Short mmCIF file of C-alpha atoms and ligand atoms in Angstrom, two decimals:
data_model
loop_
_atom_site.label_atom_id
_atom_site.label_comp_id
_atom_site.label_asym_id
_atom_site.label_seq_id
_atom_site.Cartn_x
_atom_site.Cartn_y
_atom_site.Cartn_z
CA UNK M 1 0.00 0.00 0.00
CA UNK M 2 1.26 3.30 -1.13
CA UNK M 3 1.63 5.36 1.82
CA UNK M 4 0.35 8.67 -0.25
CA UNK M 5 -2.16 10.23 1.03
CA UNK M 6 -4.20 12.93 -1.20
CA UNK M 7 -6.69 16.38 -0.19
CA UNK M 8 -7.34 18.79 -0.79
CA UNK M 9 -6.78 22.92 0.58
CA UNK M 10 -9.07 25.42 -0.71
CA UNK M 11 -9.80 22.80 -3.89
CA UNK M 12 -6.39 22.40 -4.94
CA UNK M 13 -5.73 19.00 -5.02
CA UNK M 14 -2.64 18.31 -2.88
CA UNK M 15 -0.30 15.49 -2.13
CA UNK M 16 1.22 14.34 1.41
CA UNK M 17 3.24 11.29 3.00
CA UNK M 18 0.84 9.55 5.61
CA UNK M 19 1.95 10.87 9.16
CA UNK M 20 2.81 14.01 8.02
CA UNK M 21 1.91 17.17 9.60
CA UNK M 22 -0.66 19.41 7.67
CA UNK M 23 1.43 22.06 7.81
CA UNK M 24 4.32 20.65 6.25
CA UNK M 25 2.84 18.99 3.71
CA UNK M 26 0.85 22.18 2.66
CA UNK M 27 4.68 24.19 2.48
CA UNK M 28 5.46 21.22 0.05
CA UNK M 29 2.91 21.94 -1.91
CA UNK M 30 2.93 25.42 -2.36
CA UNK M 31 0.55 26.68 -0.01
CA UNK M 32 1.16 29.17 2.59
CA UNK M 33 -0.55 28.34 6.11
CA UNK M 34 0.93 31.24 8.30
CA UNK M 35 2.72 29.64 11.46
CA UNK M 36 4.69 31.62 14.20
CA UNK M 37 5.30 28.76 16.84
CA UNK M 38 5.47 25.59 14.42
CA UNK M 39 9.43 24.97 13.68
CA UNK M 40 9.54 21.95 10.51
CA UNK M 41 10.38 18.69 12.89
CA UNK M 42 10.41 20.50 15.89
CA UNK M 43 7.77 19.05 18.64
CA UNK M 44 5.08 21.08 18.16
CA UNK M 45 4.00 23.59 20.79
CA UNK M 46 0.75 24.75 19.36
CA UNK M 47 0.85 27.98 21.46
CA UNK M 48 -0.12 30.84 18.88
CA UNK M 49 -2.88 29.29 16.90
CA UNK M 50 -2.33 31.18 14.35
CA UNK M 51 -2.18 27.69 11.78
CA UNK M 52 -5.79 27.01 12.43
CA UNK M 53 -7.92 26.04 9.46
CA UNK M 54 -10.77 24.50 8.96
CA UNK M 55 -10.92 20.31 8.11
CA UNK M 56 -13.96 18.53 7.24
CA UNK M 57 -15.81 21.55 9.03
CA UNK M 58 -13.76 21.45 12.37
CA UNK M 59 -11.07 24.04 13.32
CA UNK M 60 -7.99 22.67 14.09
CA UNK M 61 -4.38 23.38 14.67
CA UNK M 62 -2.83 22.73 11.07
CA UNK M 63 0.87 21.91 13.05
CA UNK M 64 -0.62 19.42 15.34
CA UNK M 65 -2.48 17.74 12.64
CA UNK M 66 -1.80 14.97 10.03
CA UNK M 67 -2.87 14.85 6.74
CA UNK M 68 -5.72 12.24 5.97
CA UNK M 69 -6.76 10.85 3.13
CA UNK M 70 -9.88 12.52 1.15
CA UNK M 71 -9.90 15.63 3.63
CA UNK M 72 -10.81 19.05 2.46
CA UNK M 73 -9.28 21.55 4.42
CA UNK M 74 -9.81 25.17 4.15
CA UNK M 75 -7.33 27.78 4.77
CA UNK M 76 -6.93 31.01 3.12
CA UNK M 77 -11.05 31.97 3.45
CA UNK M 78 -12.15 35.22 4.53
CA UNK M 79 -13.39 33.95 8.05
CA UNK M 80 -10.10 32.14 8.70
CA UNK M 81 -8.04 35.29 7.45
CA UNK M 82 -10.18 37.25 9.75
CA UNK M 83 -9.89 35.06 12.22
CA UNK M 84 -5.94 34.73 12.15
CA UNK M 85 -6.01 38.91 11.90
CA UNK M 86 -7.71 38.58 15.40
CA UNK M 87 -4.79 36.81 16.62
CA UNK M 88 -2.45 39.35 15.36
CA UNK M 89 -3.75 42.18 16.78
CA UNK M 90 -4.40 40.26 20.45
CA UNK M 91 -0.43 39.92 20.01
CA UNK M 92 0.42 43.35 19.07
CA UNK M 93 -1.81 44.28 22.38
CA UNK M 94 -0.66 42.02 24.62
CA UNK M 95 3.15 43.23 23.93
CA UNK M 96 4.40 46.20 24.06
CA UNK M 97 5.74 46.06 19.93
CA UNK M 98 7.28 49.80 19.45
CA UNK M 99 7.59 48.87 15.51
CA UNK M 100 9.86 51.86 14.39
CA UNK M 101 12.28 51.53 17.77
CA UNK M 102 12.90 47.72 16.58
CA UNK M 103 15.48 45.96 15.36
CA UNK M 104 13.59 43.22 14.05
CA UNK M 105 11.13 45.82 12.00
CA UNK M 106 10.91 44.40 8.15
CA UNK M 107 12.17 41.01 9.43
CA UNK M 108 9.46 39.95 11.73
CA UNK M 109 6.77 37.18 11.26
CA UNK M 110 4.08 39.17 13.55
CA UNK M 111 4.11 42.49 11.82
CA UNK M 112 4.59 40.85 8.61
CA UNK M 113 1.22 39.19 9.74
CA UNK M 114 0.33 42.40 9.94
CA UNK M 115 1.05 43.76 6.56
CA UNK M 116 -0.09 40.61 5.16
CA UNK M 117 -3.26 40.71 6.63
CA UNK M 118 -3.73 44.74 6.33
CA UNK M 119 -3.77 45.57 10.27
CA UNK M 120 -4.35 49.02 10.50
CA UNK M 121 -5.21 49.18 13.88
CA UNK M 122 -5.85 46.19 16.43
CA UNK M 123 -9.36 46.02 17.89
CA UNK M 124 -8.38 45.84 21.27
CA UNK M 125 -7.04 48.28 23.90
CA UNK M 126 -3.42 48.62 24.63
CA UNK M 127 -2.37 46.25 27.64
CA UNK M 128 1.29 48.34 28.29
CA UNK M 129 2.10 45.61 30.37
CA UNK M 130 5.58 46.46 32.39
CA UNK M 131 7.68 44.02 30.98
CA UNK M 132 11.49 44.13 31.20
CA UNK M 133 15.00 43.71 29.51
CA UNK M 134 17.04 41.17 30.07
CA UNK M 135 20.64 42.77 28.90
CA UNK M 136 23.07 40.62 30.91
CA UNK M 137 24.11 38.12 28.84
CA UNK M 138 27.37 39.03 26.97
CA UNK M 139 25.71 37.99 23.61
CA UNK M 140 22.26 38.65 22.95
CA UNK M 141 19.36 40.91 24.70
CA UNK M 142 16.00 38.99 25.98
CA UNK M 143 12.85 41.86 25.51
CA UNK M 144 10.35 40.44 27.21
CA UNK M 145 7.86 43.70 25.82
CA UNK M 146 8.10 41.48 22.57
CA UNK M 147 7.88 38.02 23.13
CA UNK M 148 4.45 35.74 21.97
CA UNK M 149 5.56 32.63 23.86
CA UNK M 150 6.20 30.63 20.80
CA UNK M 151 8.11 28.74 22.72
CA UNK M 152 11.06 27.84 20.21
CA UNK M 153 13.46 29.37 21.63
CA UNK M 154 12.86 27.30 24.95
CA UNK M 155 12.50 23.84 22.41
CA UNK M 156 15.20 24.28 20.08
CA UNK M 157 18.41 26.40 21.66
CA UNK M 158 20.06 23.95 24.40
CA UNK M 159 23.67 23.92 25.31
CA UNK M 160 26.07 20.26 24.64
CA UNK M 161 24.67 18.97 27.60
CA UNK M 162 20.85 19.72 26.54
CA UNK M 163 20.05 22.27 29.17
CA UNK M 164 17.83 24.49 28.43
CA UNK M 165 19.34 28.70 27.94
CA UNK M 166 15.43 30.03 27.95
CA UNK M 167 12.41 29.20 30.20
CA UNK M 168 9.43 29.84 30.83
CA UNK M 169 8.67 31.72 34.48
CA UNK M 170 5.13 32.10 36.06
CA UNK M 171 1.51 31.65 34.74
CA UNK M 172 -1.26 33.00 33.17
CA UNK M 173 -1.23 36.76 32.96
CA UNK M 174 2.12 36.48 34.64
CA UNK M 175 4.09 34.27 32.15
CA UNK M 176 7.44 35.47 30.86
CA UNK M 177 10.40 34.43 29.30
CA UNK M 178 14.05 34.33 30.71
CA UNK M 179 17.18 33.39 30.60
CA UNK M 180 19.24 31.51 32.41
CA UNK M 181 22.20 34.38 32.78
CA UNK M 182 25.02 32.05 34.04
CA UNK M 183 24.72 29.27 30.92
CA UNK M 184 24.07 32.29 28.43
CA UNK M 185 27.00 33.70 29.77
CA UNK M 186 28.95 30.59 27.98
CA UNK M 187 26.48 30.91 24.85
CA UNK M 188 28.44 30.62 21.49
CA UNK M 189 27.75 33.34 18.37
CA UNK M 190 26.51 30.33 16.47
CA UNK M 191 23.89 29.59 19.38
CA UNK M 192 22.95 33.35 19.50
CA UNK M 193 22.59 33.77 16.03
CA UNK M 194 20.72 30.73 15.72
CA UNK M 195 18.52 32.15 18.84
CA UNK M 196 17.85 34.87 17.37
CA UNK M 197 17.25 33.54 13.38
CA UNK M 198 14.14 31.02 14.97
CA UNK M 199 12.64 34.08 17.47
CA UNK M 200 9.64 34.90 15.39
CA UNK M 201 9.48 38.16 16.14
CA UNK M 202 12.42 40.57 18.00
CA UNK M 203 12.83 39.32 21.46
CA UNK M 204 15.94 37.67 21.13
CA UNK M 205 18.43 39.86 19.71
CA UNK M 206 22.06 39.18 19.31
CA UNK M 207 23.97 42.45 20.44
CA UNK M 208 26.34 44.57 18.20
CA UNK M 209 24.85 44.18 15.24
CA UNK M 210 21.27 45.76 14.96
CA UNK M 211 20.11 47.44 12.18
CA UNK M 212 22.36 46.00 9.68
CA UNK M 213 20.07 45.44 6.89
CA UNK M 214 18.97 48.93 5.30
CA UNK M 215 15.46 49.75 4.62
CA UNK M 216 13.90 48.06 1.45
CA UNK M 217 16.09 45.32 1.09
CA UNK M 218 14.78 43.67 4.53
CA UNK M 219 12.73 40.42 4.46
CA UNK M 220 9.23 41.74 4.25
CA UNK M 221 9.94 44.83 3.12
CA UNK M 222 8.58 43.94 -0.86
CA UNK M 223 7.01 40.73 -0.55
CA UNK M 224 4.60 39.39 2.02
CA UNK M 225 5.71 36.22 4.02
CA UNK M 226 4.52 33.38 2.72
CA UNK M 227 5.40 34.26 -0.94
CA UNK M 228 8.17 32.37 -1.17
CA UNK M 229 6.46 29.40 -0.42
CA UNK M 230 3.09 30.02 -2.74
CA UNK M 231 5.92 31.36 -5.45
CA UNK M 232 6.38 27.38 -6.07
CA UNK M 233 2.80 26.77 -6.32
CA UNK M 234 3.32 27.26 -10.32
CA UNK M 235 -0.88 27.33 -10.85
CA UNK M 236 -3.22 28.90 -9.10
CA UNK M 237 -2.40 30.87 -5.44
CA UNK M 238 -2.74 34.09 -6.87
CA UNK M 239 -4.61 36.66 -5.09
CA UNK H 1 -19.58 72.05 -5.61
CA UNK H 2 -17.47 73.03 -3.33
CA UNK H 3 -14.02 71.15 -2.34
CA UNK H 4 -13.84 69.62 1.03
CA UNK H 5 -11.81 71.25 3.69
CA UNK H 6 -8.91 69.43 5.53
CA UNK H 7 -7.53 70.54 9.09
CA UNK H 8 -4.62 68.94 10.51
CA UNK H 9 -2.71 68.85 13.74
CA UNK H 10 0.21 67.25 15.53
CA UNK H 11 -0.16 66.18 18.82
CA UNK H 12 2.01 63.93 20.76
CA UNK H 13 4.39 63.24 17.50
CA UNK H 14 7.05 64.73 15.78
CA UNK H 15 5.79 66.14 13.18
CA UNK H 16 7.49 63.44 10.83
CA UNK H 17 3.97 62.84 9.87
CA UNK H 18 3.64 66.36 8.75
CA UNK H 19 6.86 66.11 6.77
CA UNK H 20 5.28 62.87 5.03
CA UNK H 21 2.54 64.70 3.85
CA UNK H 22 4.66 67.39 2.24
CA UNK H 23 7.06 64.37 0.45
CA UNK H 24 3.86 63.96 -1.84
CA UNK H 25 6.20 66.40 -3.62
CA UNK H 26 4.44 67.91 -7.24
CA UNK H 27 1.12 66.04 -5.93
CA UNK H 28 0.81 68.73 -4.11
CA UNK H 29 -0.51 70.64 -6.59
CA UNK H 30 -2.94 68.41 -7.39
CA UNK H 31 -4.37 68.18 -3.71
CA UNK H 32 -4.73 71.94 -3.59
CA UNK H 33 -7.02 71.71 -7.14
CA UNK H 34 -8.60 69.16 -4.80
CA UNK H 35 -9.11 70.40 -1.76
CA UNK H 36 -8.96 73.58 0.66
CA UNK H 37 -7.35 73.67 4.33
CA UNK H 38 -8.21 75.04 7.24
CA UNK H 39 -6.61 74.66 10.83
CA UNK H 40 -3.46 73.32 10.03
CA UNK H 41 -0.07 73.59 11.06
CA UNK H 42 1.24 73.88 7.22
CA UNK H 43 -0.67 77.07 6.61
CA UNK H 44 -0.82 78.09 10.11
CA UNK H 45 -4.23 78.34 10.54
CA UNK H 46 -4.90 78.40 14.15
CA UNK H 47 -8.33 78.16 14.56
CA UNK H 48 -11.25 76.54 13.01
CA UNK H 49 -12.94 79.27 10.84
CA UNK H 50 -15.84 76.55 9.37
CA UNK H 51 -16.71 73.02 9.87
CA UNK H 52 -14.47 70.33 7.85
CA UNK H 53 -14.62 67.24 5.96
CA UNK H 54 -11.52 65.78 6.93
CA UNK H 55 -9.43 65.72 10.21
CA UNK H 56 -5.93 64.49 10.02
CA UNK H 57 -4.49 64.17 13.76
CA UNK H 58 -0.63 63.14 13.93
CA UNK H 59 0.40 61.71 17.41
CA UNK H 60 -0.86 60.70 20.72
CA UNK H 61 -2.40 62.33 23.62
CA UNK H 62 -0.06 62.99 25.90
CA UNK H 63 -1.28 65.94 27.88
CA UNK H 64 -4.56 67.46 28.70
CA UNK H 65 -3.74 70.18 25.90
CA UNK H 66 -4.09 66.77 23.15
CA UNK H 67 -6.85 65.58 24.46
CA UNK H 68 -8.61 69.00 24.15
CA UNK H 69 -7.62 70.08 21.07
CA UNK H 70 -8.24 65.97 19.96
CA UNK H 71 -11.74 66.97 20.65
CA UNK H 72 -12.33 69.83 18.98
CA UNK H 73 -10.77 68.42 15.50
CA UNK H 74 -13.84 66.05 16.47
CA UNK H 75 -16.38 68.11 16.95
CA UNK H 76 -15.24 70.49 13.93
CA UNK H 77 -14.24 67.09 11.34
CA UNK H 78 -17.06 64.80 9.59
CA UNK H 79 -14.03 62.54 9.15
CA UNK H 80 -11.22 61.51 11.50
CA UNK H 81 -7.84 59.94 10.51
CA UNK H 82 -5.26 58.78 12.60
CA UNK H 83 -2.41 59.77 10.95
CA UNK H 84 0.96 57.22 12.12
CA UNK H 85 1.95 55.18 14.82
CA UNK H 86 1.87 57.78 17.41
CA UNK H 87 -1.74 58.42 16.74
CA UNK H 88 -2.58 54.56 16.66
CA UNK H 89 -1.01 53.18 19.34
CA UNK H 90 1.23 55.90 21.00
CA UNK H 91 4.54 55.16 19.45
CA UNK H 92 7.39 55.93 20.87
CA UNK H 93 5.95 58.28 23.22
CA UNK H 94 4.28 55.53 24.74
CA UNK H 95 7.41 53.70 26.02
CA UNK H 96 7.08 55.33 29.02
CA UNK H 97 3.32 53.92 29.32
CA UNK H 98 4.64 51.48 32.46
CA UNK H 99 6.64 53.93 33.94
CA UNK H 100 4.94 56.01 36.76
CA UNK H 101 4.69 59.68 35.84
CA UNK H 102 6.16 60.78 38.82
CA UNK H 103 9.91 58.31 38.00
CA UNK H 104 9.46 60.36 34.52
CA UNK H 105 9.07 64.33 35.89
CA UNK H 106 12.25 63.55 37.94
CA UNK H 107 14.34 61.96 35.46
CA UNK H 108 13.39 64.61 32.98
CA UNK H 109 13.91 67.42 35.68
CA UNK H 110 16.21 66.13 38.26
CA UNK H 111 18.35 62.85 37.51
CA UNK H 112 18.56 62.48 33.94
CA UNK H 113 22.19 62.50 32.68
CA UNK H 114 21.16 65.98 30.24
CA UNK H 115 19.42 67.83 33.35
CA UNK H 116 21.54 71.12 34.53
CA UNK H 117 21.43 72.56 38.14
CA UNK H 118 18.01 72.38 39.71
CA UNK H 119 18.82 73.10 43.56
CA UNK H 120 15.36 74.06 44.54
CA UNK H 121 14.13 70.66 42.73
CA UNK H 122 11.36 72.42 40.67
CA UNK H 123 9.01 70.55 38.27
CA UNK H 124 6.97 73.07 36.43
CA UNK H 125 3.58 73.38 37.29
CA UNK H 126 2.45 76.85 35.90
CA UNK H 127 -1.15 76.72 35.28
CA UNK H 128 -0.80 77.42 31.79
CA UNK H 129 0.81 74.35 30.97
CA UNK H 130 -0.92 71.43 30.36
CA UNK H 131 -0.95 68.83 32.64
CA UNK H 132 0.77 65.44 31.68
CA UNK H 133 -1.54 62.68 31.48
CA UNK H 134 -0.70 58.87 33.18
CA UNK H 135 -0.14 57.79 30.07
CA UNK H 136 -0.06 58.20 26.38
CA UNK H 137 -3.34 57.37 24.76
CA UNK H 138 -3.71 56.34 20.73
CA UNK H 139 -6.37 59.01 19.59
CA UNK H 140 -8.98 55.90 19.20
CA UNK H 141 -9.31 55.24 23.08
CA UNK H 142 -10.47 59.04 23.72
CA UNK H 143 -12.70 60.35 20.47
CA UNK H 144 -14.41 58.00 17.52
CA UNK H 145 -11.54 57.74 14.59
CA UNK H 146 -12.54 57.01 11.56
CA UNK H 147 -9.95 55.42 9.27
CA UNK H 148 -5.87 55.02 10.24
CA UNK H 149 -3.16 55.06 7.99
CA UNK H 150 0.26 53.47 9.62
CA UNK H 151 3.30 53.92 9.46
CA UNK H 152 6.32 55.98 11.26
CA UNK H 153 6.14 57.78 9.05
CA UNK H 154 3.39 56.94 6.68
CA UNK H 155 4.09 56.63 3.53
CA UNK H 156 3.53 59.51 1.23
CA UNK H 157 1.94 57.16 -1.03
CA UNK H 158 -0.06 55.59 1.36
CA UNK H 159 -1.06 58.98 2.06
CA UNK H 160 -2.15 60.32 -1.44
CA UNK H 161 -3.61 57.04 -2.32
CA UNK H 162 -6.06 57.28 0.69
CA UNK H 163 -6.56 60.64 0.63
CA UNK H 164 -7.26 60.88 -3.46
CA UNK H 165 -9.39 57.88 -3.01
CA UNK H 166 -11.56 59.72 0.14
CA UNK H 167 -12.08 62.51 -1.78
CA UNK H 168 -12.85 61.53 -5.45
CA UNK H 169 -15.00 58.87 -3.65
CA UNK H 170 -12.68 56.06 -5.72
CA UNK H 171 -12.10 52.80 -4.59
CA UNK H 172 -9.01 52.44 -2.10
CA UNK H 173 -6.58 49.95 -3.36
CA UNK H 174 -3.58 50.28 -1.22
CA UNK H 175 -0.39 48.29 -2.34
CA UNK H 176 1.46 46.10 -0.10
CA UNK H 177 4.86 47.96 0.12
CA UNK H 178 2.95 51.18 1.76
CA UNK H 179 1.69 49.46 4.78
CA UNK H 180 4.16 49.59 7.37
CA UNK H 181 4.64 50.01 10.80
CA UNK H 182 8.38 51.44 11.01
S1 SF4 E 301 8.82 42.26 17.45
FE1 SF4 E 301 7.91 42.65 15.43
S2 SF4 E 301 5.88 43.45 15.88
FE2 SF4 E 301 7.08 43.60 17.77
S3 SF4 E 301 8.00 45.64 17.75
FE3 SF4 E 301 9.48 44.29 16.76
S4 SF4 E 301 9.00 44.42 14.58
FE4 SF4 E 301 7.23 45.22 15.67
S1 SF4 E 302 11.67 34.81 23.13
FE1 SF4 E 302 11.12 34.59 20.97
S2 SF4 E 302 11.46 32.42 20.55
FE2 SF4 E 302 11.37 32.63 22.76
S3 SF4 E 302 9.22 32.25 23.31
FE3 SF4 E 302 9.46 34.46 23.09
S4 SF4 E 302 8.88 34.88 20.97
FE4 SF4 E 302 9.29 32.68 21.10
S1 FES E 303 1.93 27.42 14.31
FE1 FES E 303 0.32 26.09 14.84
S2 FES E 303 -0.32 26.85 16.77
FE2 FES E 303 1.41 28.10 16.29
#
């Protein structure tokens, strides 16, 4: 038995290994479902929901999910894009994201959310939550003000010995990110950059070198994210 | 008919916003066969003389001052704009949104590395100035706004492409490079 398994997203009749994560298979077949936690074979940590689309009528997490035979998924409809624009703009209110004062303007996933989705303004108030800056380590800067709790940076950046440089600290309303200062202290430039490169959005920062990409030639600056996986979708995908 | 009026002010920004408009360059010319100002900064207009179409507010509230003159562009404007970040969200203003007002007065006016002598440990309080508010509001969370164009600046396409489209009643199509947030 072939292990193929064939569905379909938004009627496009796509292809997938049996197993495989709905997500991934949809990147291999040129279709763009927006992620910010989901890191390709990575354990997933389903945090920002911002994958969610809609198969055989049920939302679900499209990182936590497997492709199945026959299903029909739905992803870029104007309920789900509306939908996933909620969850931007709960992000940008949540944080404190001071766009033009940040390094990671034009290369980050969240505002290029934004753009892709045409945020003009969130719905929500402003939360200015006091959050601070975690400057110690000799490498990189941890600003809490911009972190989504992706979680990647906790599941993927681990010293030889597997110990964990970020954590997680309190609950609810009270969660933050940190660092443990006296392993970062020992962090290489390949770990920072590396930290840095998988932070969705500009809370991990490596130091001494912001700003280095000039204005219109930065990731998002042209093209919305996404393109350059739809750009292999030869037919079809254009909007 | 007549052309619709535009006012405009700055508030808690920098007038960057301002400076956007102007980097329309030669479409300039083309807004004046468009349109006629009133209040407004550029022609120094100081006062409302007549009622307006448009309202174009660049930054925040920040003081008392702001929020009044916020609310007269809305009782005076059919249509309000919030003009940049400042104006949506606060901008950079706003960083000091989680710091108590009182920690700010004395950095600005006693420990910050920039203040000069200040034996007597004075922070102005003249009645004629405004009074700083707790925090710096976006212009939505204080008077109705009616459309936003981001940016820090805006773009001065994004600007003539919303503003030509508002007033020749033309659908808005607005391009992906012009929305931005930095
Ligand atoms: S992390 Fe992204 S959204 Fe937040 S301030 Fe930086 S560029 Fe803006
Ligand atoms: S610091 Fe960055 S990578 Fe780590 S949880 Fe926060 S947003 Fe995710
Ligand atoms: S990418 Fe699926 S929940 Fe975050």
């Amino acid at each position: 038995m072939s292990d193929k398994v064939k569905f379909t997203i938004d009627g496009k009749e796509c292809t997938g290994k049996k197993g495989q994560l709905l997500v991934d298979a949809a990147t291999e077949n040129g279709v763009y479902i927006p992620v910010l936690c989901h890191w390709k074979d990575v354990e997933p940590a389903a945090s920002c929901r911002i994958c969610t689309v809609r198969v055989n009528g049920n939302y679900i997490t499209a990182c936590t999910t497997t492709v199945e035979e026959g299903s029909t998924v739905e992803n870029d409809t104007p309920e789900i894009r509306d939908m996933r624009k909620t969850i931007v703009e709960m992000l940008f209110v949540e944080g404190n994201h001071f766009c033009p004062s940040c390094e990671k303007s034009g290369d980050c996933d969240l505002q290029a959310l934004g753009y892709l989705y045409q945020m003009m303004v969130p719905r929500f108030p402003y939360a200015f939550e006091n959050r601070e800056i975690q400057a110690s380590s000799p490498k990189i800067f941890l600003d809490k003000n911009r972190c989504i709790f992706c979680k990647r940076c906790i599941r993927m950046i681990k010293d030889d010995q597997d110990r964990n440089y970020f954590a997680f600290k309190g609950r609810g309303n009270h969660l933050e990110i940190t660092i443990d200062e006296k392993l970062a202290a020992g962090m290489t430039e390949e770990q920072a950059q590396r930290a840095m490169e998988i932070c969705p959005v500009g809370a991990i920062l490596r130091k001494e070198v912001g700003f280095i990409t000039p204005i219109g030639k930065r990731k998002y600056d042209k093209v919305p994210i996404g393109s350059d996986i739809e750009s292999q979708n030869k037919k079809g995908g254009e909007k | 008919m007549s052309k619709p009026i535009i006012a405009t002010a700055s508030l808690a920004g920098c007038f960057g916003c301002h400076m956007s408009v102007l980097d329309i360059d030669d479409r300039i010319l083309k807004l004046i066969e468009l349109v006629d100002f009133n209040k407004s900064p550029i022609n120094d207009i100081k006062n409302f003389t007549k009622k307006c179409d448009v309202g174009i507010i660049e930054g925040g509230c920040c003081n008392t001052e702001n929020v009044h003159v916020l609310k007269q562009f809305r009782e005076n404007c059919k249509i309000l704009i919030s003009l940049g970040q400042c104006a949506i969200m606060g901008g950079l203003p706003a960083m000091r949104n989680n710091i108590p007002v009182k920690e700010c007065l004395e950095e600005a006016y006693f420990n910050g590395v920039t203040v000069g002598e200040n034996k007597e440990k004075i922070i102005p309080n003249d009645e004629e100035l405004p009074i700083i508010l707790d925090k710096v509001y976006p212009l939505h969370e204080i008077v109705k706004i009616d459309y936003y164009l981001p940016g820090c600046p805006p773009r001065a396409d994004l600007i003539w492409t919303a503003l030509e489209a508002l007033v020749t009643g033309n659908e808005l199509n607005i391009p992906y490079e012009l929305i931005k947030y930095d």
